[in-house]
Amino acid sequence: MFHSRGYAITGKYLKYIDGYTARGLEIDFSKIRHPKETISSEDIFNNYRGYVKGRINSFYTLRVGYAEEKILYDKTDQGTISMAWVYSGGLSLGFLKPIYLSVDVFGDDGDMYAEIIRYTGETNPANINGEANFFRGIEETKFQPGVYLKTGVNFDYQFLDDKITNLEAGLIYDYYVREVPIFYEDSQDVNWSGFFQLYITVNFGYKLNK
């Protein structure tokens, strides 16, 4: 899945309850970016890795929910396209991972060496090399519980009856019980509790007759 705030991996397991309606489970793991995110390069010596100025946490979410699909226009013949309305909702568990930067500092002996620091966003250190290894600070990850709703349409163009290949597009809304602190805040209200996203997904899989 690609959406207006990032990307995701998504999966569904649906069971047809009649010829036109399927219900089941949906799971997404998604990266969510803030619209203020832009890559900065501010090291006075050849910055080799970008970082996002002011972003103090990376934000991901795991969505688990109920999903339903209703066929609006069925295939009239093999090789034609069907269209279905899809909607889902459930738990959206957010993960906030702190950002660490690699910076160059001068030691007491006058030599320069690299140091890893947690980025607070209050000030921007000089001589920034960029973000540190992704796994630095992962043990400090905090959880943000919330809920989500998703709705869209998909177009099934698979020629074979036992396979699934369709294109899905629609809207997602995630809402969390607390404000999500992606950016450092001073006097500006830059962090939110809710996130709208437009999405497009390529789904593929199989149909099993039991």
Short mmCIF file of C-alpha atoms in Angstrom, two decimals, residues 43-159:
data_model
loop_
_atom_site.label_atom_id
_atom_site.label_comp_id
_atom_site.label_asym_id
_atom_site.label_seq_id
_atom_site.Cartn_x
_atom_site.Cartn_y
_atom_site.Cartn_z
CA ASP A 43 26.32 19.61 8.25
CA ILE A 44 29.00 22.11 7.26
CA PHE A 45 31.18 19.16 6.26
CA ASN A 46 29.59 16.91 3.56
CA ASN A 47 26.40 15.67 5.25
CA TYR A 48 26.13 12.02 4.14
CA ARG A 49 22.73 11.09 5.60
CA GLY A 50 19.60 13.20 5.64
CA TYR A 51 17.46 13.91 8.69
CA VAL A 52 14.17 15.70 9.23
CA LYS A 53 14.58 19.00 11.03
CA GLY A 54 12.38 19.12 14.12
CA ARG A 55 11.19 15.50 13.93
CA ILE A 56 11.89 13.87 17.29
CA ASN A 57 10.05 10.57 16.73
CA SER A 58 9.34 8.21 13.85
CA PHE A 59 5.74 7.00 13.84
CA TYR A 60 4.36 3.63 12.74
CA THR A 61 1.00 2.00 13.34
CA LEU A 62 -0.36 -1.55 13.41
CA ARG A 63 -4.02 -1.75 12.39
CA VAL A 64 -6.10 -4.82 13.20
CA GLY A 65 -9.79 -4.78 12.39
CA TYR A 66 -12.97 -6.14 10.90
CA ALA A 67 -13.24 -5.89 7.10
CA GLU A 68 -16.14 -6.30 4.70
CA GLU A 69 -16.36 -6.31 0.92
CA LYS A 70 -19.54 -5.93 -1.14
CA ILE A 71 -19.54 -6.53 -4.88
CA LEU A 72 -21.25 -3.67 -6.69
CA TYR A 73 -20.68 -4.80 -10.27
CA ASP A 74 -19.84 -8.45 -10.86
CA LYS A 75 -17.90 -9.81 -13.81
CA THR A 76 -20.24 -10.53 -16.68
CA ASP A 77 -17.64 -12.70 -18.38
CA GLN A 78 -14.15 -14.03 -17.78
CA GLY A 79 -11.66 -11.29 -18.56
CA THR A 80 -13.95 -8.42 -17.54
CA ILE A 81 -13.60 -6.24 -14.42
CA SER A 82 -15.65 -6.32 -11.23
CA MET A 83 -15.99 -3.45 -8.74
CA ALA A 84 -16.54 -3.79 -4.98
CA TRP A 85 -17.02 -1.44 -2.04
CA VAL A 86 -14.66 -2.22 0.85
CA TYR A 87 -14.70 -0.90 4.39
CA SER A 88 -13.00 -1.78 7.65
CA GLY A 89 -12.31 -0.53 11.15
CA GLY A 90 -10.73 -1.50 14.42
CA LEU A 91 -7.64 -0.97 16.59
CA SER A 92 -4.76 1.25 15.46
CA LEU A 93 -1.76 0.74 17.74
CA GLY A 94 0.84 3.46 17.19
CA PHE A 95 4.58 3.11 17.82
CA LEU A 96 6.73 6.19 18.51
CA LYS A 97 10.46 5.53 18.09
CA PRO A 98 12.82 8.35 19.16
CA ILE A 99 15.22 9.83 16.62
CA TYR A 100 18.97 9.68 17.22
CA LEU A 101 21.51 11.71 15.25
CA SER A 102 25.15 11.16 14.42
CA VAL A 103 27.05 14.40 15.02
CA ASP A 104 30.71 15.42 14.91
CA VAL A 105 32.10 16.90 18.13
CA PHE A 106 35.53 18.12 19.22
CA GLY A 107 37.18 16.24 22.07
CA ASP A 108 39.40 17.65 24.79
CA ASP A 109 42.42 16.78 22.67
CA GLY A 110 41.11 18.95 19.83
CA ASP A 111 40.30 16.03 17.55
CA MET A 112 36.87 15.57 16.00
CA TYR A 113 34.93 12.36 16.49
CA ALA A 114 31.39 11.09 15.89
CA GLU A 115 28.87 10.94 18.71
CA ILE A 116 25.31 9.56 18.78
CA ILE A 117 22.78 11.81 20.55
CA ARG A 118 19.04 11.76 20.99
CA TYR A 119 17.45 14.54 18.94
CA THR A 120 15.18 16.78 21.05
CA GLY A 121 14.38 19.34 18.34
CA GLU A 122 14.92 22.30 20.66
CA THR A 123 18.19 23.19 18.96
CA ASN A 124 19.83 21.81 15.86
CA PRO A 125 23.36 20.59 16.60
CA ALA A 126 26.22 21.73 14.39
CA ASN A 127 28.11 19.27 12.19
CA ILE A 128 25.22 16.81 11.77
CA ASN A 129 26.05 13.67 9.79
CA GLY A 130 22.42 12.57 9.72
CA GLU A 131 20.22 10.03 11.45
CA ALA A 132 21.88 7.21 13.34
CA ASN A 133 21.14 3.55 12.71
CA PHE A 134 17.38 2.88 12.67
CA PHE A 135 17.60 0.43 15.58
CA ARG A 136 19.26 2.97 17.88
CA GLY A 137 16.67 3.81 20.54
CA ILE A 138 14.19 1.12 19.50
CA GLU A 139 13.97 -0.10 23.13
CA GLU A 140 12.59 3.35 24.02
CA THR A 141 9.61 2.97 21.70
CA LYS A 142 6.31 4.16 23.21
CA PHE A 143 2.79 3.05 22.34
CA GLN A 144 -0.12 5.22 21.24
CA PRO A 145 -3.48 3.39 21.27
CA GLY A 146 -6.16 4.45 18.83
CA VAL A 147 -8.77 3.40 16.29
CA TYR A 148 -9.10 3.55 12.52
CA LEU A 149 -11.70 3.57 9.76
CA LYS A 150 -11.02 2.73 6.13
CA THR A 151 -13.27 2.80 3.07
CA GLY A 152 -12.63 2.47 -0.64
CA VAL A 153 -13.36 0.61 -3.85
CA ASN A 154 -11.43 -2.14 -5.57
CA PHE A 155 -11.32 -3.29 -9.16
CA ASP A 156 -10.67 -6.99 -9.79
CA TYR A 157 -9.11 -7.62 -13.20
CA GLN A 158 -7.81 -11.16 -12.61
CA PHE A 159 -8.61 -13.54 -15.50
#
